[in-house]
Tab-separated table of C-alpha atoms in Angstrom:
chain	number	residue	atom	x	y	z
A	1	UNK	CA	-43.205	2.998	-3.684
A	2	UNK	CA	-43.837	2.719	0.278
A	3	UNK	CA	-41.745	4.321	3.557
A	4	UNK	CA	-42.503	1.358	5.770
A	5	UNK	CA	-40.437	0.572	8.176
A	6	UNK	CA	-40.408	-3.522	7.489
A	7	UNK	CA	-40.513	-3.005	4.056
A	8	UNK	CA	-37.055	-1.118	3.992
A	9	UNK	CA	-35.886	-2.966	6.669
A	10	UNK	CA	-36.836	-6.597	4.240
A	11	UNK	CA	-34.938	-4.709	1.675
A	12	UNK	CA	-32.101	-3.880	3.439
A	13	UNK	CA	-31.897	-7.358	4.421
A	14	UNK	CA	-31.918	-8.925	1.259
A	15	UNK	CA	-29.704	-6.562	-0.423
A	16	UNK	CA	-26.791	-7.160	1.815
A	17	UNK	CA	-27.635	-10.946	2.210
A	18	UNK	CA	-26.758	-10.833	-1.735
A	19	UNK	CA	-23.915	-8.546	-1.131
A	20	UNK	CA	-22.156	-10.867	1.219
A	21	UNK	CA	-23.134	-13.872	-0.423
A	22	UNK	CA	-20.910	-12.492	-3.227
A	23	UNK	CA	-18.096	-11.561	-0.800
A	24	UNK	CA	-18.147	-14.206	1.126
A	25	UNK	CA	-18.195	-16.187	-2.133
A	26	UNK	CA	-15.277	-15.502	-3.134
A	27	UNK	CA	-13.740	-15.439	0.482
A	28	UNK	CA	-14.501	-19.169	0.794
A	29	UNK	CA	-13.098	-20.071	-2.765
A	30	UNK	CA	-9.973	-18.679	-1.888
A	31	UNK	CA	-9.431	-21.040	0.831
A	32	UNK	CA	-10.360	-24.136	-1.768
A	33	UNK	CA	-10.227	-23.555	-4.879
A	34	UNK	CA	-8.382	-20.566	-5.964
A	35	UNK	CA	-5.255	-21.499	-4.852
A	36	UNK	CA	-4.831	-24.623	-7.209
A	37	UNK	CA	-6.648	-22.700	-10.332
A	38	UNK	CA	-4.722	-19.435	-9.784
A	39	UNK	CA	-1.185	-19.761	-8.422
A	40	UNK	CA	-0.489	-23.612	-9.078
A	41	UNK	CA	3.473	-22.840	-9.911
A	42	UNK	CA	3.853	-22.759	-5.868
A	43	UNK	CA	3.177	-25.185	-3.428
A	44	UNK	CA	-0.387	-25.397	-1.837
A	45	UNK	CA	0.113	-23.673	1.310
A	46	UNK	CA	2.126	-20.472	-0.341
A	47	UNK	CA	-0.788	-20.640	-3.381
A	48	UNK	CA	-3.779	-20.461	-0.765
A	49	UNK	CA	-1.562	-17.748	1.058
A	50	UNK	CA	-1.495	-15.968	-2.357
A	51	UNK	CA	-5.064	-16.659	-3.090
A	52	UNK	CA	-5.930	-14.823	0.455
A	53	UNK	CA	-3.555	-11.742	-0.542
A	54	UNK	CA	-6.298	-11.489	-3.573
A	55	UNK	CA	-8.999	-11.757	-1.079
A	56	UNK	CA	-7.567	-8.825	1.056
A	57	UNK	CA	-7.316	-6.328	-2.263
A	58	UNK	CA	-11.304	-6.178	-1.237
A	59	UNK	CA	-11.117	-5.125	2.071
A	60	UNK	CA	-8.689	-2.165	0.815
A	61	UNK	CA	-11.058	-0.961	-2.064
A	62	UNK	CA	-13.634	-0.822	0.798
A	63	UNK	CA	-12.926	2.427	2.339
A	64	UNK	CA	-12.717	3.783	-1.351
A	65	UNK	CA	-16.509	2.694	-1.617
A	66	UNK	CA	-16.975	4.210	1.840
A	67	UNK	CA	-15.646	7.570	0.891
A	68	UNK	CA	-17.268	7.801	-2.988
A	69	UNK	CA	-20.388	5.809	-2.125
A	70	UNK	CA	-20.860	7.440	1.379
A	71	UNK	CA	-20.140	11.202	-0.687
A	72	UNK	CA	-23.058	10.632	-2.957
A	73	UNK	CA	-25.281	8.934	-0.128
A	74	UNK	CA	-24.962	12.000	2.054
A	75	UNK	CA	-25.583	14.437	-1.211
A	76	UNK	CA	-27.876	12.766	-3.158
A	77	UNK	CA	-29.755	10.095	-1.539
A	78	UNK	CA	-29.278	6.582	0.348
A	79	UNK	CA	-31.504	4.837	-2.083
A	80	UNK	CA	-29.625	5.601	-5.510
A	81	UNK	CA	-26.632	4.499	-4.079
A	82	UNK	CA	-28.125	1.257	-2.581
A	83	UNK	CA	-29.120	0.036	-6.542
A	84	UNK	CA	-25.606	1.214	-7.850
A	85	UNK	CA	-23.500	-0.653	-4.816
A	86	UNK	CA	-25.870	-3.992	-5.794
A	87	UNK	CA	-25.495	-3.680	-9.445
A	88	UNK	CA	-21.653	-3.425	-9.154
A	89	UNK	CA	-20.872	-5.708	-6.645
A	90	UNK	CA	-22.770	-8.492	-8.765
A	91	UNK	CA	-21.701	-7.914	-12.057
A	92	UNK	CA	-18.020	-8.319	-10.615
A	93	UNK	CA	-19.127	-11.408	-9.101
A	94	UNK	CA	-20.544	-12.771	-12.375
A	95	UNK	CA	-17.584	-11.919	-13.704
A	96	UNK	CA	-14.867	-13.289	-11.339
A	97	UNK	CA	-16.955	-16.805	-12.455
A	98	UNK	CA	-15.881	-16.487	-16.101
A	99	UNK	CA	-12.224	-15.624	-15.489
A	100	UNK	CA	-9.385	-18.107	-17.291
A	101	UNK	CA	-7.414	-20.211	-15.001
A	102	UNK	CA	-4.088	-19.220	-15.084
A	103	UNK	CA	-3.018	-22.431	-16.984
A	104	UNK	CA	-5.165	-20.602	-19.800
A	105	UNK	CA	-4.372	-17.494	-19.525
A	106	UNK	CA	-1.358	-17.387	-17.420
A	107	UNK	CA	-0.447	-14.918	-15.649
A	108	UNK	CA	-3.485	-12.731	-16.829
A	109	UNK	CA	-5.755	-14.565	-14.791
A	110	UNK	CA	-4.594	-13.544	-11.162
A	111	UNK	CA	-4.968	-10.040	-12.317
A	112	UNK	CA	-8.231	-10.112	-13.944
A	113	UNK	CA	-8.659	-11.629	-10.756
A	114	UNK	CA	-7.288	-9.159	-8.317
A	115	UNK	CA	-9.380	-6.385	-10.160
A	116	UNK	CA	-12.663	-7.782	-10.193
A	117	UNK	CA	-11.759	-9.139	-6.291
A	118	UNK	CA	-11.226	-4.726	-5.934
A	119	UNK	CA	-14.906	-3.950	-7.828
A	120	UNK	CA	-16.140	-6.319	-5.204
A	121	UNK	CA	-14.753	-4.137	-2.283
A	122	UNK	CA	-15.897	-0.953	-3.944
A	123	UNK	CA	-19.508	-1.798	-3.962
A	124	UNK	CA	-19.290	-3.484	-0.661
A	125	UNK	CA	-17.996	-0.617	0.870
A	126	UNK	CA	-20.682	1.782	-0.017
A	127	UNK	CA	-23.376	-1.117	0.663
A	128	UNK	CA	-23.123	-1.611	4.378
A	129	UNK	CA	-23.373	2.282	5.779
A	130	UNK	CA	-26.464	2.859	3.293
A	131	UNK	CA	-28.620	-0.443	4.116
A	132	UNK	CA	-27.428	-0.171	8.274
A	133	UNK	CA	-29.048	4.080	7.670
A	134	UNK	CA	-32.142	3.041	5.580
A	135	UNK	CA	-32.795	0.521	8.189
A	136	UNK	CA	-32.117	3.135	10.785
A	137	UNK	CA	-33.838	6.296	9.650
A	138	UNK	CA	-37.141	4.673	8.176
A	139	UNK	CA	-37.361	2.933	11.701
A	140	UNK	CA	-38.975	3.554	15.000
A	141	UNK	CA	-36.540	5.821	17.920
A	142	UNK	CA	-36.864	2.953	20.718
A	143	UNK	CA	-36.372	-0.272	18.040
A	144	UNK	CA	-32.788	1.202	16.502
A	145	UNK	CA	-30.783	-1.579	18.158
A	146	UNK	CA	-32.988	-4.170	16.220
A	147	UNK	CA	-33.578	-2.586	12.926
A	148	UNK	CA	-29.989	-2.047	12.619
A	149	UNK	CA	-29.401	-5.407	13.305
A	150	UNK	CA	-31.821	-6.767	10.263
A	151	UNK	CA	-28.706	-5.581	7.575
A	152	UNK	CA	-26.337	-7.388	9.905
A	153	UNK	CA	-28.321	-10.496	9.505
A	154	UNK	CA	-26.871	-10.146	6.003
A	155	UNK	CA	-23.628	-11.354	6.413
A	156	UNK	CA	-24.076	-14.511	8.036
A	157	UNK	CA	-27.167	-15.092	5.797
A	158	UNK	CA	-24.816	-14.222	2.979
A	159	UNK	CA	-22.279	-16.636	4.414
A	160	UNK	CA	-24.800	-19.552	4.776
A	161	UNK	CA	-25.535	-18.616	0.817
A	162	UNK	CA	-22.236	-19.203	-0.125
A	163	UNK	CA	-20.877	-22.171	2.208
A	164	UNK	CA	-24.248	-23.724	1.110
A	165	UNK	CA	-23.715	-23.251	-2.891
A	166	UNK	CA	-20.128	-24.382	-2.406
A	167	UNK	CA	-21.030	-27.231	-0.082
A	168	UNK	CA	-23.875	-28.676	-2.559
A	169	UNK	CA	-21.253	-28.469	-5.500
A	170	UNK	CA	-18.593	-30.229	-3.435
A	171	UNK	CA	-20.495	-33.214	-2.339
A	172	UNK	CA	-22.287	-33.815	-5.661
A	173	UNK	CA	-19.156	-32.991	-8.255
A	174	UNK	CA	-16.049	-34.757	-8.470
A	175	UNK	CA	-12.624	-33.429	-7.350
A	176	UNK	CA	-12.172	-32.695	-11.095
A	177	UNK	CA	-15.593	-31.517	-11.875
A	178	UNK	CA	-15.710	-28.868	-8.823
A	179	UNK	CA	-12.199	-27.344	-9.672
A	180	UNK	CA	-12.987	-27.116	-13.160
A	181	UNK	CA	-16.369	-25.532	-13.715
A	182	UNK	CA	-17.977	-26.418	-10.413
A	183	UNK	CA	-17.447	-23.217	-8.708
A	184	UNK	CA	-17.892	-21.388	-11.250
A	185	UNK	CA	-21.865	-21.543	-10.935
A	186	UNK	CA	-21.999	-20.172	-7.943
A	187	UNK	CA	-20.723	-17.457	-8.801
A	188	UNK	CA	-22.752	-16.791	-11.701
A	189	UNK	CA	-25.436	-17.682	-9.971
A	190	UNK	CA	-25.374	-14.123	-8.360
A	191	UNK	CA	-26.599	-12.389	-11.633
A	192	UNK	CA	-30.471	-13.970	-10.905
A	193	UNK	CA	-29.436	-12.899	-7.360
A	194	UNK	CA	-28.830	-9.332	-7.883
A	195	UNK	CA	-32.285	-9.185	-10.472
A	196	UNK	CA	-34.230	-9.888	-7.620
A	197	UNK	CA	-32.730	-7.962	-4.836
A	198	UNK	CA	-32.553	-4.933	-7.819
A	199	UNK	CA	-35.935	-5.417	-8.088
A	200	UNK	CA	-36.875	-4.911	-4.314
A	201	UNK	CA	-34.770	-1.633	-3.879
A	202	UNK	CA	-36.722	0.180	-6.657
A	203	UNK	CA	-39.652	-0.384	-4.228
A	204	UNK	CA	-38.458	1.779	-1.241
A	205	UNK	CA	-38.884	5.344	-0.975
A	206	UNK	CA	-36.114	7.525	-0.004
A	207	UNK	CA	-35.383	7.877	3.824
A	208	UNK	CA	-37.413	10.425	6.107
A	209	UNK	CA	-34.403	11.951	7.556
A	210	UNK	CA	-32.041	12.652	4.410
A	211	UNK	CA	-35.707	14.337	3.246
A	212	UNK	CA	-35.250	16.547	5.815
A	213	UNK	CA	-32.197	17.443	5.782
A	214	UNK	CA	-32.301	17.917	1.635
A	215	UNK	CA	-35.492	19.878	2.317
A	216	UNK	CA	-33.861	22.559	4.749
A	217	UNK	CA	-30.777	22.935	2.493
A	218	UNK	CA	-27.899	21.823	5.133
A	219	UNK	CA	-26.867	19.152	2.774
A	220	UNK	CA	-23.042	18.806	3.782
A	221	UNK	CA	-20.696	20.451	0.973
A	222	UNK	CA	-17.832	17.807	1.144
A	223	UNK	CA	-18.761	15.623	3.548
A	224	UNK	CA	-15.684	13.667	4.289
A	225	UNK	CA	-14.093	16.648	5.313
A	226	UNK	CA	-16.885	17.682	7.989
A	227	UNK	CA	-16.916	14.298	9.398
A	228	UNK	CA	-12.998	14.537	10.240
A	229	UNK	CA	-13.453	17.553	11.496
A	230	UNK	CA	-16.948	17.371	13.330
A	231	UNK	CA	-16.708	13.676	14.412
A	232	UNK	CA	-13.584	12.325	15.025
A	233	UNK	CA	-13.633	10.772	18.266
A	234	UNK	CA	-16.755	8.865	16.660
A	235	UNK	CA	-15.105	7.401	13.768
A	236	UNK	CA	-11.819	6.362	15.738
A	237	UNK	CA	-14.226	4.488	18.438
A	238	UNK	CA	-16.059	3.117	15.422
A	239	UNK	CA	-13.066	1.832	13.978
A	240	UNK	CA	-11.643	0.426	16.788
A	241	UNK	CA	-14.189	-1.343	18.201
A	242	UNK	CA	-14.944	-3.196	14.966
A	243	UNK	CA	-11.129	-4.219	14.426
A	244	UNK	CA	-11.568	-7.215	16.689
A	245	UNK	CA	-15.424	-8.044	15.861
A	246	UNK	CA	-13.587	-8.287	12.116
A	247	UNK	CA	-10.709	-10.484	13.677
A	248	UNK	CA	-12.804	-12.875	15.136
A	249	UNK	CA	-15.350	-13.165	12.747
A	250	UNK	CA	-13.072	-13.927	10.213
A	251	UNK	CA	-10.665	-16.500	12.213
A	252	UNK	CA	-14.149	-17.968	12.900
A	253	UNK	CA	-15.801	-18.285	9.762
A	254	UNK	CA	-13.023	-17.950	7.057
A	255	UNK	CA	-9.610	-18.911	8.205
A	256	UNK	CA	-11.153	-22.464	10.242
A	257	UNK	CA	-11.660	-23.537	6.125
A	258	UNK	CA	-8.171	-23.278	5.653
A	259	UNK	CA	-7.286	-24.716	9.343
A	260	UNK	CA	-9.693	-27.760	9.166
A	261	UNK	CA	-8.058	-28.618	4.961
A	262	UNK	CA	-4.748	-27.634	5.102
A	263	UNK	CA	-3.555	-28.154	8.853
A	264	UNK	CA	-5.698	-30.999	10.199
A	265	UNK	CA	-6.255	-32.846	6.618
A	266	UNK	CA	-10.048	-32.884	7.180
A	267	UNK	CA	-12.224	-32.783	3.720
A	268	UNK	CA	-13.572	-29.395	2.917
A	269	UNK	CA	-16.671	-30.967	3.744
A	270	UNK	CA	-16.436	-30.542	7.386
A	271	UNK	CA	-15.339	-27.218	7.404
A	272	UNK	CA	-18.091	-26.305	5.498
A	273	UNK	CA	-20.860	-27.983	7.455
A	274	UNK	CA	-19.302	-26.206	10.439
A	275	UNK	CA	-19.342	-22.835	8.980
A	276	UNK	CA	-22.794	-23.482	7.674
A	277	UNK	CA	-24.374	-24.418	11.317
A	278	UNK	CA	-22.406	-21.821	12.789
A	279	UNK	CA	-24.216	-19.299	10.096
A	280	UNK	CA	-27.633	-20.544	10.866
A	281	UNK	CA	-27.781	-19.746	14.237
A	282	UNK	CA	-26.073	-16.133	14.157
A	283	UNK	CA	-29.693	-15.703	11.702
A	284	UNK	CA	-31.415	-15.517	14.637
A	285	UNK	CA	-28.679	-14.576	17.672
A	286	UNK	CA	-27.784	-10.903	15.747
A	287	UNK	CA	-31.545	-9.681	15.812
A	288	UNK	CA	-31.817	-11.103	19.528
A	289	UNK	CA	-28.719	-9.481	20.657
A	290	UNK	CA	-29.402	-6.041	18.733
A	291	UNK	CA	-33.093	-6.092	20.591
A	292	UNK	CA	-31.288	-7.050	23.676
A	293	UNK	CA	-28.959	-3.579	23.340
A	294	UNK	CA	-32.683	-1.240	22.228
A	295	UNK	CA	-33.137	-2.266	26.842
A	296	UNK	CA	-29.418	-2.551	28.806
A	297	UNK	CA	-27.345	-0.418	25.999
A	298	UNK	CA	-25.393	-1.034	23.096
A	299	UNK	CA	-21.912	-0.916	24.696
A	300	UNK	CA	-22.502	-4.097	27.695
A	301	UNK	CA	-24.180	-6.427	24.989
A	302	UNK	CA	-21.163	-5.381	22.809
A	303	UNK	CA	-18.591	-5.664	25.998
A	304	UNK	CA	-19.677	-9.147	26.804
A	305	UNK	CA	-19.830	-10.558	23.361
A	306	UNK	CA	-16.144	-9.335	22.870
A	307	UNK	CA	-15.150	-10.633	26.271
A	308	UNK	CA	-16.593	-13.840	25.314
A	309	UNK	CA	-15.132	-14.043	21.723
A	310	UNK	CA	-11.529	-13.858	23.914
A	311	UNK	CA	-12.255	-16.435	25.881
A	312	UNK	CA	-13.104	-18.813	23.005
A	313	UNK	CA	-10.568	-18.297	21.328
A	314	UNK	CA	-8.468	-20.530	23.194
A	315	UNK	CA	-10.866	-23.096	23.299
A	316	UNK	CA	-11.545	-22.886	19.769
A	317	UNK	CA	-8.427	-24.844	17.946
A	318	UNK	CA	-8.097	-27.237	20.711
A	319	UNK	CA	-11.660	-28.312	19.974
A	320	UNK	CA	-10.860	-28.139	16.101
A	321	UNK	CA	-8.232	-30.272	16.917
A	322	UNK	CA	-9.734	-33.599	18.239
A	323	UNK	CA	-11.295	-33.827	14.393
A	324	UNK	CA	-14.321	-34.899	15.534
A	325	UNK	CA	-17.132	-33.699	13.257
A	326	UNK	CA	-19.480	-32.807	16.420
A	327	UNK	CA	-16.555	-31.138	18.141
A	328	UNK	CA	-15.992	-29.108	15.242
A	329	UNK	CA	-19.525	-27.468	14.871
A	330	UNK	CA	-19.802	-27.134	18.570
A	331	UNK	CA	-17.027	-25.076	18.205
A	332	UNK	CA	-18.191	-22.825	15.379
A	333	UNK	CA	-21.385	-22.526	16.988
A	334	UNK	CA	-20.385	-20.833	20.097
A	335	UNK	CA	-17.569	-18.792	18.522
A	336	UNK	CA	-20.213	-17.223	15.707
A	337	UNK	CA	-22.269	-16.632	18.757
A	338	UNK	CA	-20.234	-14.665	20.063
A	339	UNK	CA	-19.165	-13.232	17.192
A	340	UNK	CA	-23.513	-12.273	17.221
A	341	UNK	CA	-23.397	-10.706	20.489
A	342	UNK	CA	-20.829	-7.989	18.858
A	343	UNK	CA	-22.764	-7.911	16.129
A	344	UNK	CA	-25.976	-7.301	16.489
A	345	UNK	CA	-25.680	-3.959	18.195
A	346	UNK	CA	-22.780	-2.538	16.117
A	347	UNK	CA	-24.604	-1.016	13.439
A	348	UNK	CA	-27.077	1.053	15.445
A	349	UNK	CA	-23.844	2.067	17.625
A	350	UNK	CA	-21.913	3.496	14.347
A	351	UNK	CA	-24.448	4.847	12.997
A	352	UNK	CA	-25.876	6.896	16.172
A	353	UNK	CA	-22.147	8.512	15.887
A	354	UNK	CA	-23.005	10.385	13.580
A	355	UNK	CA	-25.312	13.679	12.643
A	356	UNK	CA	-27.881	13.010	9.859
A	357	UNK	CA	-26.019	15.353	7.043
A	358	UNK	CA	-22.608	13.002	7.666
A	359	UNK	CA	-24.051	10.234	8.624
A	360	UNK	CA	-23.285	8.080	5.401
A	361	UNK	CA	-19.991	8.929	5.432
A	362	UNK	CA	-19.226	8.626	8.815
A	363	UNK	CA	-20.391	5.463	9.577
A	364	UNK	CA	-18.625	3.856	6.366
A	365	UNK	CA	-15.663	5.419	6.899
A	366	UNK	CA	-15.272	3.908	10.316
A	367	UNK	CA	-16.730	0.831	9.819
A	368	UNK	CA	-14.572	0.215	6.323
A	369	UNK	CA	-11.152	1.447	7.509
A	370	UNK	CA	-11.343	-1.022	10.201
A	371	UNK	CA	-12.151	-3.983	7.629
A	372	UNK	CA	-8.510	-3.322	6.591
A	373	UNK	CA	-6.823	-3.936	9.813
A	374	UNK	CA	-9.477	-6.224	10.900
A	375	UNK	CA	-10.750	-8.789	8.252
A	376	UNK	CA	-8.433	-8.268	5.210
A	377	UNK	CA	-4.950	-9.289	6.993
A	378	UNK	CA	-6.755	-11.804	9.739
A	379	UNK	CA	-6.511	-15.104	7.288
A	380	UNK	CA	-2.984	-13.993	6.360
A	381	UNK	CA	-1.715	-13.822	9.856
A	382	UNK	CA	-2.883	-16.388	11.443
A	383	UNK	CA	-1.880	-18.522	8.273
A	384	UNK	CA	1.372	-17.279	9.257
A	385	UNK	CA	1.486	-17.597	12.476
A	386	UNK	CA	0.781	-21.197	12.253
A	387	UNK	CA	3.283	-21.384	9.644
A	388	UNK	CA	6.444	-20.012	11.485
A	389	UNK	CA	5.039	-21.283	14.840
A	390	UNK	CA	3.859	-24.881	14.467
A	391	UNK	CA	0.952	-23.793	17.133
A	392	UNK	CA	-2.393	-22.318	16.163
A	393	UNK	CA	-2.132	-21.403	19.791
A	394	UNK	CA	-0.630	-17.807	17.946
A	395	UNK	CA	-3.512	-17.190	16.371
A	396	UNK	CA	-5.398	-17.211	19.815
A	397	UNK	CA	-3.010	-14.773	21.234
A	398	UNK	CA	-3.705	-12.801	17.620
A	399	UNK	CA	-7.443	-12.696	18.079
A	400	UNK	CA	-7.027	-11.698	21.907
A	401	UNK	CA	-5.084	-8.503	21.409
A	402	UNK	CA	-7.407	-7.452	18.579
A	403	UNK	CA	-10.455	-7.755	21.024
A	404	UNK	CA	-8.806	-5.823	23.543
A	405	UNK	CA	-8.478	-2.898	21.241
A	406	UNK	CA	-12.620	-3.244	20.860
A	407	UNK	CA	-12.837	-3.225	24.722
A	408	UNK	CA	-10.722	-0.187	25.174
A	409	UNK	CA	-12.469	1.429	22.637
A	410	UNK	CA	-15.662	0.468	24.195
A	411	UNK	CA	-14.716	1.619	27.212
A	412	UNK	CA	-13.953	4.945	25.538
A	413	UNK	CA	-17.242	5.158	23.887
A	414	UNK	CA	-20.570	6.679	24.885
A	415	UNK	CA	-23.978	4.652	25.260
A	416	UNK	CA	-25.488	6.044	22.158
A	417	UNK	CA	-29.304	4.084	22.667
A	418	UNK	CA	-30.712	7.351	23.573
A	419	UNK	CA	-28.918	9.541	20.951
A	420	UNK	CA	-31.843	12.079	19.074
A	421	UNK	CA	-31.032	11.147	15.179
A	422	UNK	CA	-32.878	14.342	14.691
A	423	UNK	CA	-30.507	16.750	16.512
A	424	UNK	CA	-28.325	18.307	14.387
A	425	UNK	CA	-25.194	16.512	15.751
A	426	UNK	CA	-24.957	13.281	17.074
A	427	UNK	CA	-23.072	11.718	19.883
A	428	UNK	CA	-19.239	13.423	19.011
């Protein structure tokens, strides 16, 4: 086994890349396929509404993950929890590819469905916290903003997994073929996935930090508890600065699929080839932008990215209107960028929250909870919204307020790109 640094860091990387690709998966299939295969007894736009309310059961079962997974990951060890989140998250995923359609099975089929979509959230929510720490804590003091940002790279590589799969299938399958058994492969093909990213974890020692802490016996007893009590006005910034990051990111990336289809009649192929481009820069932007916070300070990179992402969004559906393929993309692009501004220092500025004995739990709790009243109801409103109002102009207005609650926050918050990781407690 080996401690270093890029090492961890490349395992990190890849381990959440796989994660997300399996979230993300199934994110994008509910806004194309699910809806038809699932729910077809109601009319497309109420079945793809129904298909999202599966979607969100995996935000919910995040915080679960946060608070069992983060448990063990402050008592016994980030790495063992880092193979069990994997291992869990891809078997459901595997699974979730060899489920019925409901004109098989009926009505069993949403269910199996709905519980597999809540296996999903349970591993995710233990995976981000212990890949963002390993990343963290293996890493050098003055390069936190950047190594953090590595497991972040994740979920847009994860996303450009998953839009790609789908995106291959769609243009060389038929209408028939892809709904039938098309998607199904990709989501099998996360079991050779999860082998290989498996295999890569086994190779990482055990972080330097949690050592230390293990070795002088201050191991916290029940560390939910402590962090509620220790660290609260750390896990209610963390939360609240991520709501709108989530918001954003997923009126960006997810909910355009279902715009550019079912409003604007546009093949799935141009949604996809947005999302896609959109995804490939954000590989690069997150790393830059998490460097960029390691010299000025996690909270003005973060500021401006959110200030940005406001801005946008009123540009955003106008350009998604003129259903121009160019257009489109051009607007992806600069709303995922964005989108990486927020990004790429958030990890490093949860995570320096919290004191090393907590830390696991701490930064999963706040970074989960806010999944829920970020990313898990942000496809359902604004589907919605557009639904009662005519005007994605709503949604807009939707994705404004929920960045204002990250500025506040923000402005709340203390620059934590000096914090000691060794003290015993972290910025509180």
């Amino acid at each position: 086994m080996t401690s270093s640094p890029r090492r961890v860091i490349v395992a990190s990387l890849i381990g959440t890349s796989l994660e997300w690709y399996d979230f993300f998966l199934y994110g994008s299939a509910a806004a194309l396929v699910f809806g038809k295969l699932f729910f077809p007894q109601f009319e497309s736009l109420t079945g793809t509404l129904l298909a999202f309310t599966t979607y969100a059961v995996g935000f919910v079962a995040r915080p679960l993950g946060g608070i069992v997974f983060g448990h063990f990951g402050d008592r016994a060890g980030r790495r063992n929890v880092l193979v069990v989140t994997l291992v869990l998250m891809g078997a459901a995923t595997v699974a979730i590819g060899l489920v019925p359609s409901y004109a098989s099975i009926g009505v069993t089929a949403p269910i199996l469905l709905v519980v597999l979509r809540f296996l999903q959230g349970l591993g995710l929510g233990g995976e981000w916290g212990g890949a963002v720490i390993m990343s963290v804590e293996h890493g050098g003091e003055h390069r936190r903003g950047l190594n953090a940002s590595w497991p972040q790279v994740g979920v847009p590589a994860g996303n450009l997994l998953a839009a790609g799969v789908l995106w291959i299938l769609n243009g060389t399958l038929s209408e028939a073929a892809f709904l039938s058994w098309g998607w199904r492969v990709a989501f099998l093909l996360s079991g050779v996935l999860v082998i290989v990213g498996l295999w890569i974890r086994l190779t990482i020692t055990e972080s330097p930090l949690f050592a230390e802490v293990e070795q002088s016996g201050a191991k916290a007893r029940m560390p939910l508890v402590e962090v509620l009590r220790r660290h609260p006005r750390g896990l209610l910034v963390a939360m609240a600065a991520r709501i709108g990051t989530d918001v954003a990111f997923y009126t960006f990336s997810l909910y355009v699929l279902t715009y550019i289809t079912g409003t604007l009649g546009r093949p799935r192929s141009v949604g996809l080839a947005a999302v896609l481009i959109g995804s490939a820069f954000q590989l690069a932007l997150i790393p830059f932008f998490g460097a960029l916070s390691d010299r000025i300070g996690r909270r003005p990179v973060y500021a401006a990215g959110a200030a940005g992402a406001a801005v946008w969004a009123f540009a955003f559906f106008p350009l998604l209107d003129t259903e121009n393929r160019a257009v489109i993309v051009l607007a992806t692009v600069v709303a995922l960028a964005t989108h990486a501004a927020m990004y790429g220092p958030q990890a490093a500025f949860i995570v320096e929250m919290f004191s090393t004995r907590l830390r696991y739990s701490g930064a999963s709790m706040g970074y989960q909870i806010a999944g829920i009243l970020g990313g898990a109801v942000a496809p359902l409103i604004s589907i919605k919204l557009v639904q009662v109002t005519g005007s994605a102009f709503a949604v807009s207005v939707y994705v404004l307020v929920a960045l204002l609650i990250t500025l506040v926050a923000l402005w709340f918050a203390p620059e934590t790109s000096r914090t000691d990781l060794h003290a015993s407690s972290a910025t509180t």
